[in-house]
Coordinates of C-alpha atoms in Angstrom, one line a residue:
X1 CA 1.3 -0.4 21.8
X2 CA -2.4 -0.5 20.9
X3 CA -5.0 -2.0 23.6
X4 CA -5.2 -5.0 21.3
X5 CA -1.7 -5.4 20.9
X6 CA -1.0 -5.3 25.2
X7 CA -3.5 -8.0 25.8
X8 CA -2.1 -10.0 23.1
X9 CA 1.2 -9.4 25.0
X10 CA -0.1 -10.0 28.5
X11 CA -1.3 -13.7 27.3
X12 CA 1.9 -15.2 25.5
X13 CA 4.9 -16.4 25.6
X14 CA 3.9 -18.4 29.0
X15 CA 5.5 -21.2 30.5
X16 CA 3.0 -22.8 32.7
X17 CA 3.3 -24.1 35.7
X18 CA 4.2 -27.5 37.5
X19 CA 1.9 -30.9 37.3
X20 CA 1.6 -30.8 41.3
X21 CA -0.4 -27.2 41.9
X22 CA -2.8 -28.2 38.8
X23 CA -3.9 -31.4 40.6
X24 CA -4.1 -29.6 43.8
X25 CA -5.8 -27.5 42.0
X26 CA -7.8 -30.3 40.8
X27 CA -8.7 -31.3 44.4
X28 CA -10.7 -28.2 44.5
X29 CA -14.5 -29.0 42.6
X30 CA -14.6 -32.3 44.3
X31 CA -14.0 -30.5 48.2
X32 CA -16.7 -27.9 47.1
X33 CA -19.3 -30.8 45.9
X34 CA -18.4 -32.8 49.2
X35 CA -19.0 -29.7 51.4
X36 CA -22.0 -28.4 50.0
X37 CA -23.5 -32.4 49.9
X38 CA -22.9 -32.6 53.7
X39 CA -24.2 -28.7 54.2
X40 CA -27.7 -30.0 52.6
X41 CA -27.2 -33.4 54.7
X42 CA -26.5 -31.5 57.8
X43 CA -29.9 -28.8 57.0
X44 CA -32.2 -32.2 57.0
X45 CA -30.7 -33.5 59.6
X46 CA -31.6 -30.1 62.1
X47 CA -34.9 -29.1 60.1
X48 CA -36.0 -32.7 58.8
X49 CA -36.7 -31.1 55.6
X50 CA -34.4 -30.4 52.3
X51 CA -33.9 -26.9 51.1
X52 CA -37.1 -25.8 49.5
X53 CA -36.3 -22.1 48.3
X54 CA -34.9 -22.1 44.9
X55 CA -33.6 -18.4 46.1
X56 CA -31.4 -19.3 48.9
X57 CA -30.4 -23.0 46.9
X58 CA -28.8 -20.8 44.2
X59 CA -27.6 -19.0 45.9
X60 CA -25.8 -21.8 48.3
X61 CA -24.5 -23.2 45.0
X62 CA -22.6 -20.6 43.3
X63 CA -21.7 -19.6 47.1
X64 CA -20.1 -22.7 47.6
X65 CA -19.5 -25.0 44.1
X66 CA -18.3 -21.8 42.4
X67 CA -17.2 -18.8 44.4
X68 CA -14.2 -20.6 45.8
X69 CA -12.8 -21.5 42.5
X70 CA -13.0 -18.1 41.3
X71 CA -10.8 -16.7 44.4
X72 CA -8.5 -20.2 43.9
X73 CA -7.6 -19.1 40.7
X74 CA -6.8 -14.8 41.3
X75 CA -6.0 -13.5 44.7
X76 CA -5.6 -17.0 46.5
X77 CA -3.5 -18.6 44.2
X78 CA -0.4 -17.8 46.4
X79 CA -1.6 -20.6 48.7
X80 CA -3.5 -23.1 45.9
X81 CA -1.7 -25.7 48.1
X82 CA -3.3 -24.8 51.8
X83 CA -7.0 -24.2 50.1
X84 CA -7.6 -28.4 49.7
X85 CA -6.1 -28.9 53.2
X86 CA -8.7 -25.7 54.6
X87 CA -11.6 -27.5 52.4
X88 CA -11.0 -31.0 53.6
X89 CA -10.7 -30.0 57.1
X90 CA -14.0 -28.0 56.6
X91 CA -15.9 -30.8 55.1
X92 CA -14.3 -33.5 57.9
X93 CA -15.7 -31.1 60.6
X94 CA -19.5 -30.7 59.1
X95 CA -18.7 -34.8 58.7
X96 CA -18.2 -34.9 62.6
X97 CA -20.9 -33.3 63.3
X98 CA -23.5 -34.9 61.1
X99 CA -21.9 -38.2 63.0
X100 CA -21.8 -37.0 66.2
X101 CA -25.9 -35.7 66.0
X102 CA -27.0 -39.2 64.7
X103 CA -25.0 -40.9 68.0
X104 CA -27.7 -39.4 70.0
X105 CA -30.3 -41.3 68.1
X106 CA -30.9 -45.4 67.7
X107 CA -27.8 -46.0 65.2
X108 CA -26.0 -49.3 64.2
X109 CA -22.6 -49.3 65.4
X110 CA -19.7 -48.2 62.7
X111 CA -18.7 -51.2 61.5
X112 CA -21.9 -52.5 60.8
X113 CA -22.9 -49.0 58.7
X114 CA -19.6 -49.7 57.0
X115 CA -21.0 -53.2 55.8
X116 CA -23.9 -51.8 54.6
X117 CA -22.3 -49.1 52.9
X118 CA -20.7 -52.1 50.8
X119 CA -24.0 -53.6 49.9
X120 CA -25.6 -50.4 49.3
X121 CA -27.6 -50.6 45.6
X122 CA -26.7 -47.7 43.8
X123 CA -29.1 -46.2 40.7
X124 CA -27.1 -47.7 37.6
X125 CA -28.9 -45.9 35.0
X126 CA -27.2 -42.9 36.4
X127 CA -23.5 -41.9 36.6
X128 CA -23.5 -38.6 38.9
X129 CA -19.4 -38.5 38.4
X130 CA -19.9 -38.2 34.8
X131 CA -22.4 -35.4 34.6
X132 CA -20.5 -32.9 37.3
X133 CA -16.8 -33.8 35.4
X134 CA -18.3 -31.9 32.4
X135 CA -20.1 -29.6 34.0
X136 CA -17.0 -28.5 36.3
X137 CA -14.9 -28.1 33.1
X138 CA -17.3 -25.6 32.0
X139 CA -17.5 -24.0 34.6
X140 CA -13.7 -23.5 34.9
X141 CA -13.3 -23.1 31.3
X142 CA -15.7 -20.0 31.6
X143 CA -14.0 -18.9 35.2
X144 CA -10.1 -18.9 33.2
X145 CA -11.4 -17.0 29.8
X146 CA -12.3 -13.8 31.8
X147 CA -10.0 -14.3 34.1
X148 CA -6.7 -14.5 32.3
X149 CA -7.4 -11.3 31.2
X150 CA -6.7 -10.0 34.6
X151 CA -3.6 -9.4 36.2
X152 CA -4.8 -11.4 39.0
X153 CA -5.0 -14.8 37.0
X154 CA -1.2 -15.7 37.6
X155 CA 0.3 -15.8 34.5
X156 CA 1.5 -19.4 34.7
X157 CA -2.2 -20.7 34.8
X158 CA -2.8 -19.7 31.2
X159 CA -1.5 -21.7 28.0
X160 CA 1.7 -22.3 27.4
X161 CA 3.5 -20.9 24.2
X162 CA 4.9 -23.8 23.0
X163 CA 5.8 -26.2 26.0
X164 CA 4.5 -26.4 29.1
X165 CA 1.7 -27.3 31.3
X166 CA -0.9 -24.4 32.5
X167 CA -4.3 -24.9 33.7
X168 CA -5.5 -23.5 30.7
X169 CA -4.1 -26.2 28.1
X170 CA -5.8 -28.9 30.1
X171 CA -9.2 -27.3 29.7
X172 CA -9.1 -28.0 26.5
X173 CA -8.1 -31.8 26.5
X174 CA -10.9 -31.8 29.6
X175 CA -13.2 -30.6 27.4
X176 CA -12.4 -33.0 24.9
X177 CA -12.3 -35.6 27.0
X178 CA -15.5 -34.9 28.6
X179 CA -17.6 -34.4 24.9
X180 CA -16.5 -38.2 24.4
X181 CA -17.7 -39.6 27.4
X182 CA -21.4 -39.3 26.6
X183 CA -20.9 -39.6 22.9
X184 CA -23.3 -41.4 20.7
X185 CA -21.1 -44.2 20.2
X186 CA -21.0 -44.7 24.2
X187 CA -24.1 -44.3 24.7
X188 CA -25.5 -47.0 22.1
X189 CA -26.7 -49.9 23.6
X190 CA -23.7 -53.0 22.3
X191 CA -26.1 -55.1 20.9
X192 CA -28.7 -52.5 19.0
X193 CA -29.9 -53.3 15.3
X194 CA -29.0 -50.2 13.8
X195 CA -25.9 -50.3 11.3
X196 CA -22.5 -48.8 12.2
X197 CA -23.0 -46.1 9.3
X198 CA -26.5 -44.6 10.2
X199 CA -25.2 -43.0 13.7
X200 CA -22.4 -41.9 11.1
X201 CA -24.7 -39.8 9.1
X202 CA -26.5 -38.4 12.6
X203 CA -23.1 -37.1 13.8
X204 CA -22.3 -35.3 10.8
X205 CA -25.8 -33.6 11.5
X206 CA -25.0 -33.2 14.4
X207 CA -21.7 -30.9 14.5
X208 CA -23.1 -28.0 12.2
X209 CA -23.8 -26.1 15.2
X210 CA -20.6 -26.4 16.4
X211 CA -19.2 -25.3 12.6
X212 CA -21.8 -22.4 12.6
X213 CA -20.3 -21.0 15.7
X214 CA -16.7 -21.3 14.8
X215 CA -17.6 -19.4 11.9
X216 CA -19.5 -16.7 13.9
X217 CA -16.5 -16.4 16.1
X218 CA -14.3 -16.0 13.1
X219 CA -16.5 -13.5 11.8
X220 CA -17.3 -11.7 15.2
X221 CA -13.5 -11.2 16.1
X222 CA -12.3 -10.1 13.0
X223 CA -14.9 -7.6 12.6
X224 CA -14.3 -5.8 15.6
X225 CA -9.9 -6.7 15.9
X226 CA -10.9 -8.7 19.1
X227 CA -7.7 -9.8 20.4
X228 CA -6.6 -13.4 20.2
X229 CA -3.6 -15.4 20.3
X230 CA -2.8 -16.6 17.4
X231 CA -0.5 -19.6 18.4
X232 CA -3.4 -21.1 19.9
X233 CA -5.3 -21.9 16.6
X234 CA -3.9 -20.0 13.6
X235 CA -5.5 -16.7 12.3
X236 CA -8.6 -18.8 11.3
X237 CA -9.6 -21.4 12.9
X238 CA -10.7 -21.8 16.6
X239 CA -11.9 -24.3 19.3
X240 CA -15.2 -24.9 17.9
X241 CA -13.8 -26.4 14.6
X242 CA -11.5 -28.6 16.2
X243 CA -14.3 -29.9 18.4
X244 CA -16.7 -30.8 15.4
X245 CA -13.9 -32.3 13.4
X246 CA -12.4 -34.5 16.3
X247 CA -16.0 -35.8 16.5
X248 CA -16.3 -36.0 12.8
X249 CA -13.0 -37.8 12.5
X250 CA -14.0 -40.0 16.0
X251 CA -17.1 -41.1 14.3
X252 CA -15.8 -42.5 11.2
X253 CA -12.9 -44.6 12.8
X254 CA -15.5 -46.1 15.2
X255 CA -17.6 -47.1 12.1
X256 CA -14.8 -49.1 11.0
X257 CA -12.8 -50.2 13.8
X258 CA -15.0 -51.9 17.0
X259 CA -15.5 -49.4 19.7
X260 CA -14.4 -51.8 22.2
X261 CA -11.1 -51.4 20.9
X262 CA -10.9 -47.3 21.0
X263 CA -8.1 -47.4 23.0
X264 CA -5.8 -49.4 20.7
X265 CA -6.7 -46.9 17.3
X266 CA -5.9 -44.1 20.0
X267 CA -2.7 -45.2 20.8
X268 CA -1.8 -45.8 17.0
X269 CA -2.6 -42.6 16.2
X270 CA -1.0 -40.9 19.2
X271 CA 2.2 -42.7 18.4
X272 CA 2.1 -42.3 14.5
X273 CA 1.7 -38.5 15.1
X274 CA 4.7 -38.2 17.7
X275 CA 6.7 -40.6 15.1
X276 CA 6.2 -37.6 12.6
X277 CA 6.7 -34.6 14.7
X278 CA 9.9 -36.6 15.9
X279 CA 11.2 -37.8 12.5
X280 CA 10.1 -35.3 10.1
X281 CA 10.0 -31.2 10.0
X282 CA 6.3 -31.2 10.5
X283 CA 7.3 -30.2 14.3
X284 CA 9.7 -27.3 13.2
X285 CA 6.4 -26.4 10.4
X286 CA 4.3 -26.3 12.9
X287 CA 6.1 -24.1 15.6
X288 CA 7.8 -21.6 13.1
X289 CA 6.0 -21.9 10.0
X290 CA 6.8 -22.2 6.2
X291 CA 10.0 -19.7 6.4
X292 CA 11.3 -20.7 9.8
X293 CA 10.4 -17.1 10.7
X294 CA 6.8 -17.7 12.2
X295 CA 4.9 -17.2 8.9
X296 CA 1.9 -17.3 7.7
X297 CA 1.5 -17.7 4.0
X298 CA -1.3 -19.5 3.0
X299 CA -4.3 -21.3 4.8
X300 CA -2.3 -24.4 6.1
X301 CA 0.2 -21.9 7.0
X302 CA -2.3 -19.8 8.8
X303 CA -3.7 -22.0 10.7
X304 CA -1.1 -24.5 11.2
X305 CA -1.8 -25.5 14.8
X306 CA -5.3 -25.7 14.8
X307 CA -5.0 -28.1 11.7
X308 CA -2.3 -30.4 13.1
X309 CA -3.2 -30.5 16.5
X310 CA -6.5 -32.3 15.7
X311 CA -4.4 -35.8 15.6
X312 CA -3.8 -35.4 19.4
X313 CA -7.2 -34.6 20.1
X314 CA -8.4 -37.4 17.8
X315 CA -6.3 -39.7 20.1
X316 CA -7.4 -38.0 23.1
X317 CA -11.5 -38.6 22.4
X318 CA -10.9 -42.1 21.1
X319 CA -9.2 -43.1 24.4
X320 CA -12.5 -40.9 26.6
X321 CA -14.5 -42.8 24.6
X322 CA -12.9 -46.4 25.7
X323 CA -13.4 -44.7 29.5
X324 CA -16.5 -43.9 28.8
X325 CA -17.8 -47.2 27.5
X326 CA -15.8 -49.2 30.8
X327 CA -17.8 -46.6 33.1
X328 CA -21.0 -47.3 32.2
X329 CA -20.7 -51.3 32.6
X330 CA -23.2 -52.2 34.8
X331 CA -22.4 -51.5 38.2
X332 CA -25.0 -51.9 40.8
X333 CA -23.7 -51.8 44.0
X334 CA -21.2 -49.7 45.9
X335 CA -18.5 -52.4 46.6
X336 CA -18.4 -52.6 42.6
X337 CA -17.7 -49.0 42.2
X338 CA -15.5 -49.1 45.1
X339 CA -13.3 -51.4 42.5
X340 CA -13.9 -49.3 39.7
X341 CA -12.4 -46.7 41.7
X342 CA -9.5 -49.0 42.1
X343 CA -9.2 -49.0 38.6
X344 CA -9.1 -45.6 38.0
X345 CA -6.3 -45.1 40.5
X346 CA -4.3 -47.9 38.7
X347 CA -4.8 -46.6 35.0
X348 CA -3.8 -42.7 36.3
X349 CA -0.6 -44.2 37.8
X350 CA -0.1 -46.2 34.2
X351 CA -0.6 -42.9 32.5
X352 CA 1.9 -41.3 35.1
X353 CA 4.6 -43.1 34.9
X354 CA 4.2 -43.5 31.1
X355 CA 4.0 -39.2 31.0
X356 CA 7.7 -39.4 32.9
X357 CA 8.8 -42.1 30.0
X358 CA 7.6 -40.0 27.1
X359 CA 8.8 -36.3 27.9
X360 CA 12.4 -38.6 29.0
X361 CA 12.6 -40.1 25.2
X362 CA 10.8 -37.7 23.2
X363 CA 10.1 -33.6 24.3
X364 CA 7.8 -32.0 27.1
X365 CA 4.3 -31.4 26.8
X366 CA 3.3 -29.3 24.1
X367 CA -0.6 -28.3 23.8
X368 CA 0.6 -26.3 20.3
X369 CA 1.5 -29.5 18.6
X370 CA -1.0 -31.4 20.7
X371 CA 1.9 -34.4 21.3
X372 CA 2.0 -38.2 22.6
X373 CA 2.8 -36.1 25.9
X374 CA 0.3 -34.0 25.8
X375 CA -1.9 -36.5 25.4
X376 CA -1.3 -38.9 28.0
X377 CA -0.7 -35.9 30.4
X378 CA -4.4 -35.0 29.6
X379 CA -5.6 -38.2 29.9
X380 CA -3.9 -38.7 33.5
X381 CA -5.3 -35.4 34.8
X382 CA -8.5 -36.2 33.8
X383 CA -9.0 -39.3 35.3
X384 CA -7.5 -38.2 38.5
X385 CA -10.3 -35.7 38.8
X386 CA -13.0 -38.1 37.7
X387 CA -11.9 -40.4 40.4
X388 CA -12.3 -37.3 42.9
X389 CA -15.9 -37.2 41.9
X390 CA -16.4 -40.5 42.0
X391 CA -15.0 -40.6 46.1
X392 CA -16.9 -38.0 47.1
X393 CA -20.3 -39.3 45.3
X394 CA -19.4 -42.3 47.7
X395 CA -18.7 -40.5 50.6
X396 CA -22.3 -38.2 50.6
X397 CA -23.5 -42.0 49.9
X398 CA -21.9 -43.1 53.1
X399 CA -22.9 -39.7 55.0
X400 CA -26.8 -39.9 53.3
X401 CA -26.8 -43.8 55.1
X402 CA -26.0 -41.9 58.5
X403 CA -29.3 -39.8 58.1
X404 CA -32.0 -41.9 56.5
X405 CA -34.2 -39.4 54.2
X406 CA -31.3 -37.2 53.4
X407 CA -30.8 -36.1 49.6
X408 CA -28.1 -34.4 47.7
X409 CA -28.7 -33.3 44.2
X410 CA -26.6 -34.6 41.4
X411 CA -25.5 -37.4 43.7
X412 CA -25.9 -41.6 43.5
X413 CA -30.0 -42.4 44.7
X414 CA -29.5 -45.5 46.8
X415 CA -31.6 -48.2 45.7
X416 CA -32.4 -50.4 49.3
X417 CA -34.2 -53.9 48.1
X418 CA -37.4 -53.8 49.1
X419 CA -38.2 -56.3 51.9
X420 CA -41.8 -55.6 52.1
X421 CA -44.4 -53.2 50.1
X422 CA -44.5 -50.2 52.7
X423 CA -40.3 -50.2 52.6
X424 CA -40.7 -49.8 48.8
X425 CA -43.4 -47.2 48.9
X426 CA -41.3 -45.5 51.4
X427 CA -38.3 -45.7 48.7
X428 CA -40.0 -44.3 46.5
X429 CA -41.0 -41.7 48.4
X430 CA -37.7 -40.8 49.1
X431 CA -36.8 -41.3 45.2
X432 CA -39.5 -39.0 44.8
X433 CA -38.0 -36.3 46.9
X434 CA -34.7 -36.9 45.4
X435 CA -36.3 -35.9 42.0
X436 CA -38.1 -33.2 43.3
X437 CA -34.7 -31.9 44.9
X438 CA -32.6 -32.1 41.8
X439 CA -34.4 -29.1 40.3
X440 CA -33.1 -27.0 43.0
X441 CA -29.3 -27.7 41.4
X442 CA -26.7 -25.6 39.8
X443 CA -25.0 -28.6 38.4
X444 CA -28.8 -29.9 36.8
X445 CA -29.4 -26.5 35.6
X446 CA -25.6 -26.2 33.9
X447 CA -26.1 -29.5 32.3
X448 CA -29.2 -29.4 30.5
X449 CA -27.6 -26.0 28.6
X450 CA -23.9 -26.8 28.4
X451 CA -23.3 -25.5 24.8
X452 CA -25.3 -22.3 25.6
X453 CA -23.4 -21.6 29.0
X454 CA -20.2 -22.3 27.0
X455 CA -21.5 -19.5 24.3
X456 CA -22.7 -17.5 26.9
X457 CA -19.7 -17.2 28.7
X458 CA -17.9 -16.8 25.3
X459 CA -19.8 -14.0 24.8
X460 CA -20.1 -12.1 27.9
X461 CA -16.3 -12.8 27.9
X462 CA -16.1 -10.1 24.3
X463 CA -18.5 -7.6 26.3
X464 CA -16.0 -7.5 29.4
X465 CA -13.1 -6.9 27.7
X466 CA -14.8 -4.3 25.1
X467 CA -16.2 -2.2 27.8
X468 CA -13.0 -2.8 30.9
X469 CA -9.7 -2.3 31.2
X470 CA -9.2 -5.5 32.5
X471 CA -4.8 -5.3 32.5
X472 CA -4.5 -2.1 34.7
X473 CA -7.8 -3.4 37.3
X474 CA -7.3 -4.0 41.0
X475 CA -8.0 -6.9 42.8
X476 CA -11.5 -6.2 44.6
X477 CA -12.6 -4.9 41.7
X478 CA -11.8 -7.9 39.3
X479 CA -13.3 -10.5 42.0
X480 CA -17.0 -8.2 41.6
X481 CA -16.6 -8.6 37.8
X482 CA -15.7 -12.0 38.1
X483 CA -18.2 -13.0 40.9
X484 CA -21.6 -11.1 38.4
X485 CA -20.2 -12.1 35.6
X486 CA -20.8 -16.2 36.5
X487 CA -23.8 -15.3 38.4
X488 CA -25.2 -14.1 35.8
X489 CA -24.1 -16.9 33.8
X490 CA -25.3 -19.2 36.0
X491 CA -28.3 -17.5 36.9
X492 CA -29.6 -17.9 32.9
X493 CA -29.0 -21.5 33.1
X494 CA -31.0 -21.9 36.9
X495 CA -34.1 -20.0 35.5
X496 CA -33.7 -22.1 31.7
X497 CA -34.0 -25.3 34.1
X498 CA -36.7 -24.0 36.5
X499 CA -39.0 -23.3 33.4
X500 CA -37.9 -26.8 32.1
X501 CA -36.4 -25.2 28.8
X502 CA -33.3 -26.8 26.9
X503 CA -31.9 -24.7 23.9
X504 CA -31.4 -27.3 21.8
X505 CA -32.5 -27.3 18.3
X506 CA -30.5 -29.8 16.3

């Protein structure tokens, strides 16, 4: 066998693995954002002063919000399941110690900082769980496409043939999810002038980046017999189509039908799509082509899976939309996102229990065919790791109470009502800092660039596996091409946000 043909080899015919390591798994970015919140909270606390050097910030980041993944998901993998209980334990510790330091000072007693904490105003212009969910599923996204070309990746991590859940078929859905959440149509104000159809004819503007690099990485892979999985997608097409037509498609339906009811067209076309794999040979079409035999005659036939999977992503954006629009209702205070949280946890367990239901009456989760269970499986996931963010964002909240001045980029500003003008200038001195802080952040840095760290990675990705023999490597040496290859990743996107530049030209 060629090299091409072993790698193709090495990632298919995959099975997955089991929905309780993935959300262990899960637990993972939220431990490292709560440890590395009470690290900075614990550095005030002894030197009365946040981090200033943008060298050793950096360098605490990827040490701490992205190192730990990269060993969760190759040599560590054996115990995914101890590594949450390690990190919690961790982070409960640094917690202790924070609390135990403050005792020595004037503090109010527990209950009454518990009180507060309730009352605590929160910035509502800014939804820190939102902005580190899609900058997390980049990050992982770009951790598992090198990765899965080692032999250290366990092989049940990456996608799944036909059925089956692997960490690597919910980054895309997360990734899906995540786009919608900050989408144009969220993001409109409900009440503004401008008519349904205009913010239409922006979003189809909007996309032809996305088309131009599909097409590049048509062209590029084919040009140099690149390897690639051709179950994924088909022989043509690839993520970046499905991600500007899924917005194309989004955009339209939510110029006729009311936004407010996303969820409903969601679930109509979830369920008309599972009625027609079910009922109709478009399921045997899609798995074994044309012939029965896996063909692929013609341009629907090529790309068969790319092409009809876009109805479950369709559903899956419309429903992240209806998320995103609940999520951003006005929420000032932490007792009111201590209910949303609440709701959250009720809608994953809906979700759960309806996952069970479907995969009992209809088939298992299928990321190929992009099915009703895929769909909700996605869905399920995803909130359960946006309601991880959202706790620990309220737990550095509760731990930045304990140590009055304390600031953690990327994380809720508490907004104390001003009794009197020098409490407010003091607020906004802190405010101040807080914004001055947040340019020392891995997560600020990855967000203002998120297409170009994608594109990066996507591309740095092609050079490894040109230049390495990345099946036959050995563990130490695949965690030091792991370990530069996001550093330097991330280290593009730190210096792009320290010189204040965003790549962004359409």
């Amino acid at each position: 066998m060629s090299q091409k043909q072993l790698k193709e080899a090495f990632i298919s015919n995959l099975n997955g693995t089991s929905l309780l390591e993935i959300s262990a798994g899960l637990s993972l970015p939220p431990l490292c954002l709560l440890c590395r919140g009470l690290l900075l909270i614990l550095y005030y606390l002894h030197h009365g002063k946040p981090v200033s050097s943008r060298k050793y910030s950096l360098l605490l980041d990827f040490l701490v919000l992205v190192s730990p993944l990269v060993f969760s998901c190759t040599v560590l993998s054996p115990i995914i399941f101890f590594i949450p209980v390690i990190l919690a334990a961790f982070c409960a510790g640094i917690f202790s110690k924070i609390y135990s330091q403050t005792k020595q000072e004037a503090r109010a007693p527990f209950g009454q900082i518990v009180k507060e904490f309730q009352k605590a105003r929160l910035d509502p212009e800014c939804i820190p769980a939102i902005t580190v969910f899609r900058v997390y599923v980049n990050v992982l996204t770009s951790i598992s496409i090198l990765a899965v070309d080692f032999p250290q990746y366990p092989r049940r991590y990456a996608k799944a043939e036909t059925y089956g859940t692997g960490a690597m078929d919910l980054g895309v859905g997360a990734f899906i999810f995540g786009n919608a959440l900050v989408c144009p149509e969220v993001r409109q104000k409900p009440h503004g002038t401008q008519p349904r159809f205009s913010s239409l004819a922006r979003q189809v503007f909007s996309v032809w980046p996305l088309i131009a690099l599909g097409v590049g990485r048509l062209l590029s892979v084919k040009s140099i017999e690149y390897h690639e999985h051709t179950s994924e997608y088909g022989v043509h097409w690839n993520f970046f189509f499905t991600l500007a037509l899924v917005r194309l498609a989004a955009s339209m339906l939510l110029a006729v039908f009311p936004k407010h009811k996303a969820w409903l067209v969601a679930l109509a076309v979830a369920v008309l799509y599972q009625l027609l794999l079910s009922t109709t040979s478009l399921k045997m079409f899609i798995l074994h082509g044309s012939d029965g035999r896996g063909s692929r005659l013609g341009f629907l036939d090529a790309n068969r899976e790319g092409l009809f999977s876009l109805f479950g992503y369709l559903a899956i954006y419309l429903a992240s939309v209806q998320v995103g629009l609940w999520l951003l209702q006005r929420r000032s205070s932490v007792r009111g996102w201590l209910e949303a949280l609440g709701g959250l946890a009720l809608a994953m367990l809906v979700l759960w229990a309806l996952l069970q239901l479907c995969q009992a009456c209809t088939e298992p989760v299928s990321r190929r065919t992009a099915n009703l269970p895929f769909c909700t499986w996605v869905l399920a996931h995803c909130l359960l790791l946006l309601g991880f963010f959202v706790l620990t964002d309220l737990s550095l909240v509760f731990t930045k109470l304990l140590v009055k001045g304390s600031s953690v980029p990327c994380c809720w500003k508490v907004v104390q009502p001003p009794d009197s003008r020098e409490k407010q200038g003091m607020e906004a001195e802190r405010v101040g800092r807080q914004d001055k802080l947040s340019q020392l952040c891995l997560i600020s840095a990855i967000n203002k660039n998120q297409l170009l760290f994608f594109l990066l990675a996507n591309v740095m990705t092609g050079a490894v596996n040109i230049l390495i023999d990345t099946i036959h490597s050995k563990a130490a040496f695949t965690l030091c091409i792991l370990h530069l290859y996001m550093f330097f990743n991330c280290l593009i996107m730190y210096i792009l946000h320290a010189r204040n530049i965003v790549l962004k030209f359409w």
